[in-house]
Structures are given as C-alpha cells and as structure tokens.
Amino acid sequence: MNPVQAFAQATPRALDEETIEAVRRRVGIPVRRSRRPHNEVCSSDSFRHFAQGYGDDNPLYSEPGYAGGSSWGSSIAPPLYPTSAGILRPVAWSADEEAEMAGGDPLAGIGQYMCGERWVFVRPVRAGDLLLRSQWLFSADLKTSVFGGGTGALLSHRIAWEDDAGSPYAFRFLDFWHADRDGTRKTAKSRQIERAPFSDEDIERIDACYEAETVRGSTPRLIDEVQVGDELGPIVKGPLTVTDVIGWHVGTGMGDYGVGPLRIGYRNRRRVPKFYLRNELGVWDAAQRCHWDQGWAERLGHPAPYDYGIMRTTWMVHLLTNWMGDDAWIWTLTSSVRKFNYLGDVHFVSGTVREVDRAARTVTIDLVGVNQRGQTTCDGRAVVILPPPGGGSAALPAFRPEDVPAATAP
C-alpha cells in the first residue's frame, strides 16, 4: 500500500469534545481556498446556466433582452447565484493563525451533510460585476440528531460577497451536520423507504402540475393584493433523476472539493486523499458520488443516491420568484433540510403568507417541500419586498446583522 492509499484509508478522529475544541479554535479565522469558484466572471450566460440548473427558465435570468426591459434595466442573477461565483479574497493569516490552520482539518474523513442556510440579499448581481468572496467558521457544537446518525457536529460558516470597495451583495450563513460514516450506517434502518414505480396516472398528475406552473413576470405584485393566508404554488420538482443532478452541476460546478475528471481528478486526489475511496472495480473515486452512484450510496447506508440540500433551497426560491414578479426583491431567506431527498422522489413546494407589513411593503412567507410519501423534507421562511405602486423595482434594503437568525440543529 502506498502512502496515498494508507492516508485515504486512515480512521478519522473520534467525533467528541476534544475534536470539537480543535474545530472551535478555528472560529473567526478566514478560510483560504485553492479551488476557484465555478464562475469568476459574472455574465448573462452564467446566470442562465445557474437558473436552468434548478429548472428555472424565467426570462429575467435567461434572456438579456427581456431583462433589459425590466425595472432593473439589465440582466440580473438568480438569487442564489453567488454560491457558484466570485473571486476568492486574498487571506493573510497571523503567525498564530498560520500555525493553527497548518494542522489539517480536524473533521477530515468524517461525512458532512448540508442541513440549513440563512441568507441576506443586499443588491442584485449584474453581468460584469466583480464579487470578492470571503468565508470563515463562526460556530461549532456537538448536538444530537437523527439526521446523518446520532451525535454529530453542527458547524456554521459565514460567507460574504462584496465588491472591491467592501460594499456587500449578499451574506450566507451555511450549516453542515458532520457525522461519522459508521454512525450513518447504523441509522440506515430509519431511512428505509418505499421506492414504488410511478404509474402512468402518477406521471400525468406530475406533468399537469408542471404545465400549470405560472410566472408572474412583468406584472407587478403590489402589497394591497396580498393577504395573510394567501397560498403560493405548489410547484413540482421531480421525480429526481441522475439527469437532474447532472443539470445541477452544469449550472453550479462541482462544488468546493475540486472534483474533476481524469488528470484533474488524479491531482485532486493527491491534494485531498481522504475524500476518495475505491469503487467496486478498485478505482479511486470521490466520496461525492453518493449523489449519483447507487452502490456507493448503499454502502453509506442509504437506499439510493440523494440530492444536495441547496437544491431544495433553490426550489423554494423558484416558488418565490415565480410568485413575486420581476420587480420584487427577496430580502432574507431561511432554509432547513429535514430529511434526505432520494433519486425517484418527487416534491411539491408551496408557501403561505404569514405576515404583511403594508407600510414597509414586505411579505413574510413560510415555505415547505413535501415528497410523495407526505414527508416534509425541507422548510423555510422568506421576507419579500414588493415594488411601489407607482412602478419601478423594490427598494433595496441595508444590511443589518440582526436580520440574520441563529443557527438551528437539523
């Protein structure tokens, strides 16, 4: 066994207070990343690719001519586009920070699952904008959850996208649940699901929901039209296929671990060997393949490959942008992932108006995604700013730290 193989097969650290203390020592230290974001250049093409990656063909994001005639005056990015974009802000560590970060990731080799996120959207991203991205850990705790297996670690990261003058575009507060692979396998029984095939009648009902989906578009939605209890949707997403996962990656890239094909994959394996394990043919492949590889998902204790949690956040955002129209603005968004979403699952995403502030022209909306088994696998809440009655786009908010809710356990 060569050194790379030995390192890749090494047992991860125990997920205990000692490990969490090692993680906590990194709170507040800016993260250095060698992996470049998928889109360093913001462009109308990349806006379209991102939106289509989650099944959204809204012309505000895909047709520059249409977007130019909107109240925004040009192409703007879909709300969650910054996850795929930016230029990494240079990080200068102090000597103490350098020493702390040189020890390697205390959670290397331990599985992680995105379980929630909170956003504050400050202003639109336009073609040609330069986004400087920075990230740091802001909390780490041991918690108990059935998500991913028993006791695990909940880590929350703060990510900011700003221009070169420090003016923000958006802030994201991202939660990951870390659980060792053995613990994940031990809870496999609780994740056994019925994976019955869809009948022709089932597919017809799903297709009818797709056909009925409407986009508010250029017709402004005004605050006087909205009442507490109004319902949004549902829109349908699925049944989820490998093709849908591929489409997601076309729009967003392969993520933060640097996964790539052939020689790029080989070099990445040398860089992060614990992220690679042998497949049934003895070939090294990324642990990330649990999102499309049936055999590997089963080895991890799952009945099938599963989605990325952020995919369902984009589905809830898709419902919002369909409803609110071109001129409105999503101010804040909270999303939680409650259960896994497996290949073959279909989701119905809906919302309900919770609060209406007519003076501020804001609407608070509760969001939920329910699968064909009647299980709520994701939920969230958003505050949408509607446009003024005289025309034009919504008044953009100023960022306030108190607008961001605290992290919650999955």
XYZ file of C-alpha atoms in Angstrom, residues 79-370:
292
model
C -30.856 34.950 -6.010
C -28.567 32.039 -5.060
C -26.167 32.523 -7.978
C -23.353 33.788 -5.683
C -22.866 30.207 -4.433
C -21.265 29.473 -7.807
C -19.435 32.746 -8.236
C -16.778 35.142 -7.107
C -13.068 35.655 -6.789
C -11.530 34.465 -3.547
C -10.456 37.394 -1.403
C -6.746 37.058 -0.509
C -6.221 35.923 3.078
C -3.271 36.994 5.222
C -3.019 34.883 8.385
C -1.198 35.910 11.521
C 1.570 33.616 12.736
C -0.806 32.063 15.291
C -3.500 31.525 12.658
C -0.960 30.009 10.286
C 0.122 27.552 12.968
C -3.470 26.646 13.831
C -4.538 26.040 10.232
C -1.394 24.073 9.361
C -2.594 21.080 11.367
C -5.135 19.916 8.808
C -8.907 19.702 9.088
C -9.932 18.078 12.412
C -13.037 16.677 10.673
C -11.236 15.193 7.665
C -12.745 11.854 6.700
C -15.996 12.495 8.597
C -19.134 12.724 6.464
C -20.943 16.040 6.165
C -24.480 16.975 5.151
C -25.744 20.447 4.379
C -28.684 20.937 6.768
C -29.595 24.603 6.560
C -28.725 28.091 5.444
C -29.723 31.685 6.070
C -29.313 34.477 3.557
C -29.421 38.252 3.459
C -29.639 39.662 -0.076
C -28.480 43.276 -0.294
C -28.366 44.103 -4.017
C -28.538 42.361 -7.390
C -25.568 40.794 -9.138
C -25.255 42.050 -12.708
C -23.227 40.932 -15.705
C -19.696 42.262 -15.359
C -19.791 42.618 -11.573
C -16.730 41.515 -9.612
C -17.634 39.545 -6.490
C -14.961 39.138 -3.841
C -15.757 36.124 -1.688
C -14.654 35.539 1.894
C -15.551 32.792 4.350
C -14.953 31.842 7.945
C -16.317 29.468 10.572
C -18.416 31.172 13.245
C -19.737 28.324 15.419
C -19.168 24.625 16.139
C -21.154 22.456 18.558
C -21.803 18.808 19.364
C -25.502 18.004 19.057
C -27.832 15.016 18.893
C -29.916 14.407 15.792
C -31.407 11.594 13.744
C -30.090 13.382 10.649
C -26.942 11.581 9.470
C -26.681 9.421 12.562
C -26.862 10.066 16.309
C -24.419 12.549 17.823
C -22.639 14.815 15.421
C -21.198 18.256 14.973
C -23.138 21.275 13.739
C -20.810 23.767 12.054
C -21.944 27.140 10.761
C -19.993 29.187 8.248
C -20.376 32.820 7.242
C -19.777 33.658 3.579
C -19.800 37.182 2.172
C -19.738 38.508 -1.379
C -18.605 42.124 -1.737
C -17.229 44.473 -4.354
C -13.660 45.744 -4.187
C -14.790 48.685 -2.036
C -16.305 46.348 0.554
C -19.935 47.023 -0.353
C -21.917 43.774 0.086
C -24.032 41.872 -2.403
C -25.118 39.002 -0.158
C -24.355 37.128 3.038
C -24.845 33.422 3.555
C -24.798 31.562 6.843
C -24.348 27.894 5.997
C -24.893 24.943 8.341
C -23.330 21.494 7.964
C -24.066 18.412 10.012
C -20.952 16.248 10.412
C -21.457 12.572 11.277
C -19.033 9.663 11.012
C -19.786 7.136 8.292
C -20.219 4.290 10.802
C -22.891 6.276 12.623
C -24.608 6.991 9.333
C -24.681 3.286 8.501
C -26.037 2.389 11.955
C -29.093 4.603 11.420
C -29.743 3.157 7.960
C -32.831 1.276 9.114
C -34.608 4.552 9.890
C -34.038 5.660 6.289
C -35.548 2.653 4.540
C -38.222 3.906 2.164
C -40.714 2.502 -0.269
C -39.469 3.180 -3.787
C -42.515 2.173 -5.778
C -42.514 2.902 -9.520
C -44.704 5.720 -10.786
C -47.816 4.759 -12.715
C -48.911 6.492 -15.913
C -51.543 8.288 -13.832
C -48.884 9.478 -11.368
C -46.781 10.931 -14.178
C -49.842 12.597 -15.706
C -50.590 14.347 -12.397
C -46.987 15.495 -12.096
C -46.948 16.712 -15.697
C -50.188 18.623 -15.080
C -48.521 20.415 -12.169
C -45.574 21.372 -14.384
C -47.994 22.605 -17.035
C -49.908 24.718 -14.506
C -46.793 26.499 -13.184
C -47.041 30.248 -13.765
C -44.503 33.053 -13.639
C -45.736 36.479 -12.503
C -43.075 38.134 -14.623
C -43.506 41.762 -15.657
C -46.873 42.220 -13.925
C -46.005 43.839 -10.569
C -47.334 42.192 -7.431
C -48.399 45.051 -5.161
C -48.772 44.953 -1.397
C -52.517 45.726 -1.486
C -53.094 42.460 -3.376
C -51.589 40.302 -0.634
C -53.388 38.943 2.427
C -52.253 36.801 5.345
C -53.078 33.198 4.491
C -52.565 33.563 0.736
C -51.062 30.407 -0.732
C -48.168 30.067 -3.166
C -47.940 27.125 -5.550
C -47.481 24.307 -5.362
C -44.793 23.808 -7.943
C -43.437 20.336 -8.603
C -39.805 19.196 -8.631
C -39.054 15.664 -9.737
C -39.180 12.746 -9.739
C -35.473 13.326 -9.162
C -33.141 11.662 -11.678
C -29.405 11.431 -12.262
C -30.017 13.761 -15.214
C -31.343 16.377 -12.786
C -28.187 16.071 -10.675
C -26.031 16.436 -13.801
C -28.043 19.510 -14.793
C -27.423 20.954 -11.353
C -23.661 20.555 -11.747
C -23.746 22.109 -15.231
C -25.157 25.256 -13.654
C -23.223 25.371 -10.403
C -19.976 23.499 -10.959
C -18.682 20.562 -8.933
C -18.502 22.249 -5.548
C -15.738 23.181 -3.132
C -13.777 19.921 -3.077
C -12.209 20.314 -6.504
C -13.711 17.158 -8.006
C -12.885 16.857 -11.691
C -12.198 14.346 -14.463
C -9.098 12.327 -15.330
C -5.789 14.070 -14.565
C -7.593 16.865 -12.727
C -9.215 14.181 -10.594
C -5.867 12.479 -10.006
C -4.244 15.706 -8.849
C -7.189 16.497 -6.598
C -6.906 13.037 -5.039
C -3.280 13.780 -4.197
C -4.448 17.032 -2.571
C -7.382 15.620 -0.528
C -6.867 11.835 -0.368
C -9.437 11.249 2.386
C -12.161 12.432 0.021
C -11.511 9.472 -2.293
C -12.427 5.811 -1.811
C -12.219 2.814 -4.118
C -15.271 1.793 -6.127
C -16.377 -1.786 -6.845
C -13.678 -2.073 -9.539
C -10.932 -0.933 -7.201
C -10.731 2.517 -8.817
C -10.402 5.664 -6.723
C -13.484 7.884 -6.926
C -14.792 10.848 -4.949
C -16.977 10.329 -1.889
C -19.244 12.917 -3.514
C -20.525 10.194 -5.840
C -23.141 9.355 -3.181
C -25.275 11.855 -5.115
C -25.380 9.687 -8.260
C -23.858 6.243 -7.546
C -26.363 3.663 -6.266
C -23.745 1.239 -4.964
C -21.810 3.851 -3.029
C -24.993 5.346 -1.548
C -25.967 1.872 -0.319
C -22.530 1.371 1.243
C -23.180 4.553 3.228
C -26.480 3.155 4.477
C -28.821 4.958 2.088
C -31.471 3.316 -0.101
C -30.477 5.459 -3.089
C -28.347 8.450 -4.096
C -29.630 11.754 -2.749
C -29.626 15.424 -3.692
C -27.608 18.353 -2.364
C -29.518 20.288 0.298
C -29.089 23.570 -1.538
C -31.034 22.163 -4.473
C -34.171 22.302 -2.351
C -33.330 25.836 -1.243
C -33.284 26.859 -4.910
C -36.634 25.121 -5.386
C -38.170 27.240 -2.627
C -36.588 30.342 -4.152
C -38.029 29.322 -7.539
C -41.508 29.299 -5.995
C -40.888 32.781 -4.569
C -39.598 34.357 -7.777
C -42.475 32.849 -9.780
C -44.947 34.428 -7.347
C -43.402 37.813 -6.607
C -42.708 39.012 -10.156
C -39.741 40.754 -11.733
C -39.858 43.944 -9.655
C -39.824 42.429 -6.150
C -36.798 41.518 -4.049
C -36.077 38.642 -1.656
C -34.578 40.294 1.419
C -33.957 37.393 3.805
C -34.273 33.644 3.464
C -34.004 30.780 5.931
C -33.941 27.177 4.735
C -33.711 23.915 6.687
C -33.205 20.407 5.322
C -35.122 17.891 7.461
C -34.814 14.614 5.569
C -32.993 13.151 2.593
C -34.340 13.581 -0.932
C -33.557 10.423 -2.900
C -33.481 9.687 -6.602
C -37.047 8.898 -7.592
C -38.580 11.278 -5.054
C -40.945 13.997 -6.232
C -41.500 17.196 -4.256
C -44.356 19.645 -4.133
C -43.122 23.048 -2.986
C -45.626 25.513 -1.579
C -45.850 28.578 0.617
C -48.221 30.542 2.821
C -48.221 34.271 3.561
C -47.540 34.635 7.289
C -47.266 38.416 7.745
C -47.906 41.534 5.666
C -46.362 44.919 6.520
C -48.109 47.361 4.216
C -46.060 50.374 5.287
C -42.749 48.636 4.563
C -44.222 46.692 1.607
C -42.806 43.450 2.998
C -44.369 39.992 2.985
C -43.193 37.139 5.216
C -43.780 33.735 3.642
C -43.490 30.248 5.135
C -42.159 27.664 2.683
C -42.323 23.885 2.651
C -41.340 20.958 0.435
C -43.315 17.708 0.770
